[in-house]
Amino acid sequence: MQAQVNKVVFVAAPEPVVAKAGATIDEVLKITVREGYHVNSDKPKDEFIIPLKLTWTGPVSVKQVTFPKAEEIDVNGQKLTVFTGSFPIRTQLSIPANTPKGKATVTGKLRYQACNSEMCLRPMTLDIELPVTIE
Amino acid sequence: MKTLKSMALITLAAWGLLAACSPSIPVDAASLRVSQDRKPAPDFSLKDASGASVKLSDYRGKVVLLNFWATWCGPCKVEIPWFIEFQQQYKDHGFVVLGVAMDEEGWDAVKPYMTDRKLNYRVLLGNDSVTQLYGGVDSLPTTFVIDKEGRIASAHVGLVAKNEYLGEIQSLLGIKTTSRITGNSSPLAVLAGAGQ
């Protein structure tokens, strides 16, 4: 199941999470980039390149977002650090101890900029909804 | 070394023979629309880096290469040196390059890039209203070559060959010259290398 469908980047819909107030959620998003395309890594080498970025909002605080090791590729003589194919992005989210019990939605925003060897797509942001039940 | 030199001389001779038979490398203008199929390029007004308003229709009577690009676009970086060269080479023949930058960060991103890459042509800051006039421009680079009558003579999405642009520009300007071979891949370079 795909949470969001864009031209070249897909994010698998996260499974609902049940957690206690004060706990830490370890959420792994599975990202897939259409064959032939790449998205810039979270730490591009060129200052003008738009990095991959994941942010979260909701009744949580973000402890850490971890991207995998990027690939180094050469496109038209330019050395780039990118992600291709399918890859995970791991996030540790902590639920404050005083969070009221009940259902909540944590929203992620994945900002990316994708290219192939001939063209680039304008930067896009995908919304990701993570349903959370706090016990 | 002797063998290498001989091979280089043979290559050079072959190159000379080829040049005699075909004295120039033909450029490609096949992608130009025939005159009666060309549609008017939608007019727009955008600001340039100095804050001046620039209308596309200001350039009626010139051949315009209208290039939508962005600082974060890798393939655009490949084309930009070509456009600098075209601007330099054909500015006195009624030709102009107009760059339309689509960076969301605006001039804060674009101006340093223009300085860094020594852009010699006018750059305007684009917006979605203008891109809608040109079919949305979802992909960069997207380039339109506009004839002297203000009509779209060709449209290119993505990186295309330099000679394709060159052929179109020369054809629209009525120039019958051809491209030059540059770089170090010519037989002359091979020969020079063989002597070292």
XYZ file of C-alpha atoms in Angstrom:
331
model
C 0.000 0.000 0.000
C 1.303 3.450 -0.912
C 0.539 6.396 1.321
C 1.411 8.961 -1.295
C 1.921 8.607 -4.966
C 4.048 11.107 -6.780
C 5.598 10.919 -10.187
C 8.831 9.327 -9.050
C 8.913 8.939 -5.259
C 6.701 6.615 -3.245
C 6.380 6.282 0.527
C 4.873 3.117 1.999
C 2.061 3.972 4.424
C 3.268 3.547 8.013
C 1.520 0.947 10.163
C -0.492 2.378 13.087
C 1.521 2.513 16.309
C 0.384 1.853 19.873
C 2.680 3.305 22.535
C 2.679 4.504 26.110
C 3.204 8.109 27.103
C 6.908 8.567 27.803
C 7.905 5.854 25.346
C 10.042 6.106 22.230
C 8.722 5.066 18.816
C 11.182 3.652 16.292
C 9.556 4.357 12.932
C 11.086 3.179 9.682
C 9.736 4.658 6.479
C 10.282 2.783 3.257
C 10.979 5.128 0.369
C 11.052 4.001 -3.238
C 12.432 6.062 -6.099
C 11.353 5.189 -9.613
C 13.977 3.411 -11.682
C 16.172 5.799 -13.634
C 15.735 8.606 -11.122
C 17.617 9.585 -7.990
C 16.893 11.909 -5.102
C 19.617 13.998 -3.544
C 20.992 12.649 -0.288
C 20.498 14.334 3.073
C 24.033 15.720 2.791
C 24.707 16.781 -0.803
C 28.188 17.928 -1.709
C 27.107 20.989 -3.680
C 25.685 23.912 -1.699
C 23.092 24.602 -4.423
C 21.583 21.109 -4.308
C 18.403 20.545 -2.317
C 18.875 17.821 0.301
C 16.425 15.087 1.278
C 14.752 16.161 4.505
C 12.236 14.503 6.814
C 10.440 16.474 9.527
C 7.685 15.432 11.926
C 4.934 17.342 13.731
C 2.375 16.201 16.278
C 2.335 15.187 19.952
C 5.913 13.899 19.741
C 9.445 15.177 19.783
C 11.995 14.017 17.273
C 15.055 12.408 18.860
C 16.843 11.401 15.701
C 16.324 10.970 11.962
C 18.779 8.545 10.373
C 19.312 8.245 6.636
C 21.202 5.340 5.063
C 24.619 5.770 3.488
C 24.213 7.590 0.200
C 25.506 6.364 -3.146
C 28.050 8.375 -5.056
C 27.248 8.676 -8.732
C 28.563 10.622 -11.684
C 25.930 12.390 -13.761
C 27.127 14.379 -16.761
C 30.514 14.773 -15.105
C 29.049 15.944 -11.792
C 29.704 13.848 -8.701
C 26.536 13.535 -6.627
C 25.535 11.772 -3.426
C 22.084 10.321 -3.951
C 19.554 7.662 -3.033
C 18.059 5.337 -5.644
C 15.691 2.372 -5.582
C 14.232 1.513 -2.183
C 15.758 2.693 1.064
C 14.701 3.218 4.683
C 14.653 6.374 6.765
C 14.618 5.648 10.487
C 13.133 8.096 12.980
C 13.111 7.939 16.767
C 10.120 9.814 18.107
C 9.547 10.259 21.798
C 6.108 10.732 23.306
C 6.167 13.147 26.235
C 5.168 11.539 29.555
C 2.319 13.994 30.045
C 0.673 13.243 26.672
C -3.014 12.452 27.143
C -4.212 8.971 26.212
C -6.082 8.485 22.968
C -5.599 8.565 19.237
C -3.353 11.097 17.598
C -1.810 11.644 14.225
C 1.822 12.402 13.730
C 2.541 14.007 10.371
C 5.785 13.640 8.513
C 6.914 15.818 5.655
C 9.421 14.391 3.231
C 11.013 17.064 1.064
C 12.934 15.794 -1.891
C 14.280 16.824 -5.224
C 14.547 14.162 -7.908
C 16.451 14.019 -11.182
C 17.506 11.611 -13.853
C 20.475 12.075 -16.150
C 18.562 14.443 -18.442
C 16.212 16.457 -16.265
C 15.223 17.405 -12.749
C 11.785 17.660 -11.228
C 10.963 20.644 -9.088
C 11.276 20.056 -5.319
C 8.291 18.279 -3.804
C 7.017 17.621 -0.308
C 5.119 14.438 0.521
C 2.878 14.266 3.585
C 3.051 11.069 5.627
C 0.484 10.253 8.296
C 1.488 8.045 11.198
C -1.549 7.040 13.291
C -0.577 6.728 16.969
C -2.637 5.401 19.867
C -1.287 6.552 23.203
C -2.108 4.300 26.157
C 56.566 5.117 -29.474
C 57.276 4.927 -33.235
C 54.187 2.782 -33.751
C 52.119 5.201 -31.698
C 53.310 8.142 -33.779
C 52.550 6.262 -36.995
C 49.063 5.467 -35.784
C 48.523 9.091 -34.848
C 49.703 10.246 -38.284
C 47.384 7.762 -39.982
C 44.539 9.014 -37.803
C 45.405 12.585 -38.716
C 45.484 11.725 -42.411
C 42.119 10.012 -42.128
C 40.777 13.060 -40.316
C 42.054 15.321 -43.098
C 40.443 13.124 -45.744
C 37.178 13.195 -43.833
C 37.401 16.953 -43.488
C 38.032 17.309 -47.216
C 34.980 15.241 -48.035
C 32.818 16.885 -45.410
C 34.390 20.217 -44.543
C 32.217 20.882 -41.545
C 30.284 19.101 -38.848
C 26.615 19.653 -39.608
C 24.511 21.055 -36.830
C 20.980 19.884 -36.283
C 18.005 22.140 -36.924
C 15.602 19.284 -37.618
C 13.711 19.905 -34.396
C 12.489 23.317 -35.573
C 8.777 23.494 -36.244
C 7.849 24.587 -39.725
C 6.881 28.234 -39.812
C 3.126 27.733 -40.244
C 2.982 25.375 -37.233
C 4.568 27.826 -34.800
C 2.381 29.277 -32.077
C 2.936 32.665 -30.414
C 5.127 32.500 -27.310
C 2.962 33.718 -24.413
C 4.089 37.117 -23.233
C 5.010 37.707 -19.588
C 6.674 40.242 -17.379
C 9.258 39.237 -14.794
C 11.953 41.012 -12.785
C 15.609 40.680 -13.556
C 18.443 40.687 -11.014
C 18.501 44.497 -10.929
C 14.781 44.692 -10.198
C 13.844 45.867 -13.675
C 10.698 44.499 -15.278
C 11.367 42.567 -18.439
C 8.731 41.494 -20.935
C 9.309 38.756 -23.447
C 7.715 40.991 -26.070
C 10.565 43.477 -25.504
C 12.636 41.070 -27.568
C 10.355 40.886 -30.602
C 12.547 40.944 -33.679
C 15.235 38.822 -32.011
C 15.684 35.081 -31.758
C 15.231 34.236 -28.070
C 16.423 31.140 -26.249
C 14.099 31.028 -23.239
C 15.550 28.638 -20.652
C 13.699 27.620 -17.486
C 16.311 26.421 -15.003
C 17.279 26.335 -11.325
C 20.497 26.414 -9.343
C 19.797 22.923 -7.951
C 19.309 21.385 -11.412
C 22.281 19.292 -12.516
C 21.442 19.002 -16.225
C 20.886 22.784 -16.317
C 24.498 23.219 -15.224
C 25.613 21.299 -18.297
C 23.735 23.626 -20.626
C 24.579 26.961 -19.022
C 28.134 27.164 -20.435
C 26.674 26.553 -23.907
C 24.199 29.383 -23.444
C 27.001 31.675 -22.299
C 28.844 30.770 -25.493
C 25.762 31.291 -27.692
C 25.075 34.666 -26.081
C 28.653 35.744 -26.683
C 28.765 34.437 -30.224
C 25.381 35.589 -31.546
C 24.398 38.634 -29.478
C 25.292 40.904 -32.402
C 23.249 38.800 -34.821
C 19.867 39.456 -33.203
C 19.984 36.670 -30.646
C 19.481 36.694 -26.906
C 19.362 34.147 -24.097
C 16.816 34.701 -21.350
C 17.125 32.509 -18.277
C 14.098 32.062 -16.038
C 15.238 30.802 -12.631
C 12.706 28.687 -10.738
C 14.460 28.666 -7.352
C 11.965 29.008 -4.508
C 14.602 30.846 -2.474
C 14.612 33.594 -5.089
C 17.528 35.897 -5.717
C 19.281 34.768 -2.511
C 20.037 31.518 -4.322
C 20.194 32.780 -7.886
C 22.452 35.832 -7.634
C 25.434 33.991 -6.074
C 25.085 31.336 -8.748
C 25.030 33.929 -11.540
C 28.223 35.427 -10.167
C 29.879 32.065 -9.599
C 29.145 30.832 -13.143
C 29.742 34.235 -14.780
C 26.411 34.282 -16.600
C 26.553 36.844 -19.403
C 22.847 36.810 -20.223
C 19.764 38.159 -18.528
C 18.196 36.068 -15.799
C 14.642 36.595 -14.598
C 13.016 35.165 -11.509
C 10.201 32.852 -12.554
C 6.884 32.061 -10.947
C 4.075 29.563 -11.406
C 1.924 32.007 -13.371
C 4.556 32.150 -16.071
C 5.250 28.416 -16.074
C 1.521 27.773 -16.499
C 1.659 29.812 -19.693
C 4.305 27.388 -20.925
C 2.580 24.137 -20.032
C 3.539 23.905 -16.376
C 7.305 23.345 -16.720
C 7.409 20.423 -14.274
C 10.873 19.407 -15.405
C 14.046 21.425 -15.723
C 15.702 22.372 -17.904
C 12.860 23.295 -20.230
C 13.846 25.493 -23.125
C 11.953 27.251 -25.867
C 13.582 28.724 -28.926
C 11.503 31.642 -30.151
C 11.749 33.091 -33.635
C 11.984 36.766 -34.587
C 8.208 36.942 -34.938
C 7.762 35.863 -31.312
C 6.621 32.336 -32.137
C 7.803 29.113 -30.512
C 10.053 27.445 -33.050
C 11.097 24.554 -30.796
C 10.561 23.251 -27.280
C 12.949 21.000 -25.374
C 12.310 19.275 -22.062
C 15.504 18.018 -20.482
C 19.086 18.056 -21.606
C 19.571 18.012 -25.373
C 22.664 18.105 -27.549
C 24.482 21.415 -27.865
C 24.468 21.090 -31.652
C 20.699 20.849 -31.663
C 20.438 24.289 -30.102
C 23.208 25.601 -32.282
C 21.519 24.389 -35.444
C 18.222 25.925 -34.449
C 19.772 29.277 -33.543
C 21.802 29.452 -36.733
C 18.840 28.448 -38.842
C 16.564 31.063 -37.272
C 19.241 33.722 -37.632
C 19.878 32.722 -41.216
C 23.524 31.970 -40.465
C 25.079 29.275 -42.580
C 28.076 28.515 -40.403
C 28.600 25.250 -38.596
C 29.849 24.146 -35.220
C 33.480 23.871 -34.279
C 34.974 20.825 -32.647
C 36.481 21.669 -29.304
C 38.109 19.673 -26.551
C 41.082 17.320 -26.628
C 39.552 14.385 -28.466
C 40.610 15.482 -31.941
C 43.377 13.651 -33.832
C 45.586 16.727 -33.387
C 45.444 16.174 -29.662
C 46.276 12.499 -30.192
C 49.308 13.491 -32.219
C 50.397 16.029 -29.652
C 50.073 13.391 -26.965
C 52.084 10.871 -29.008
C 55.051 13.169 -29.132
C 55.371 13.381 -25.369
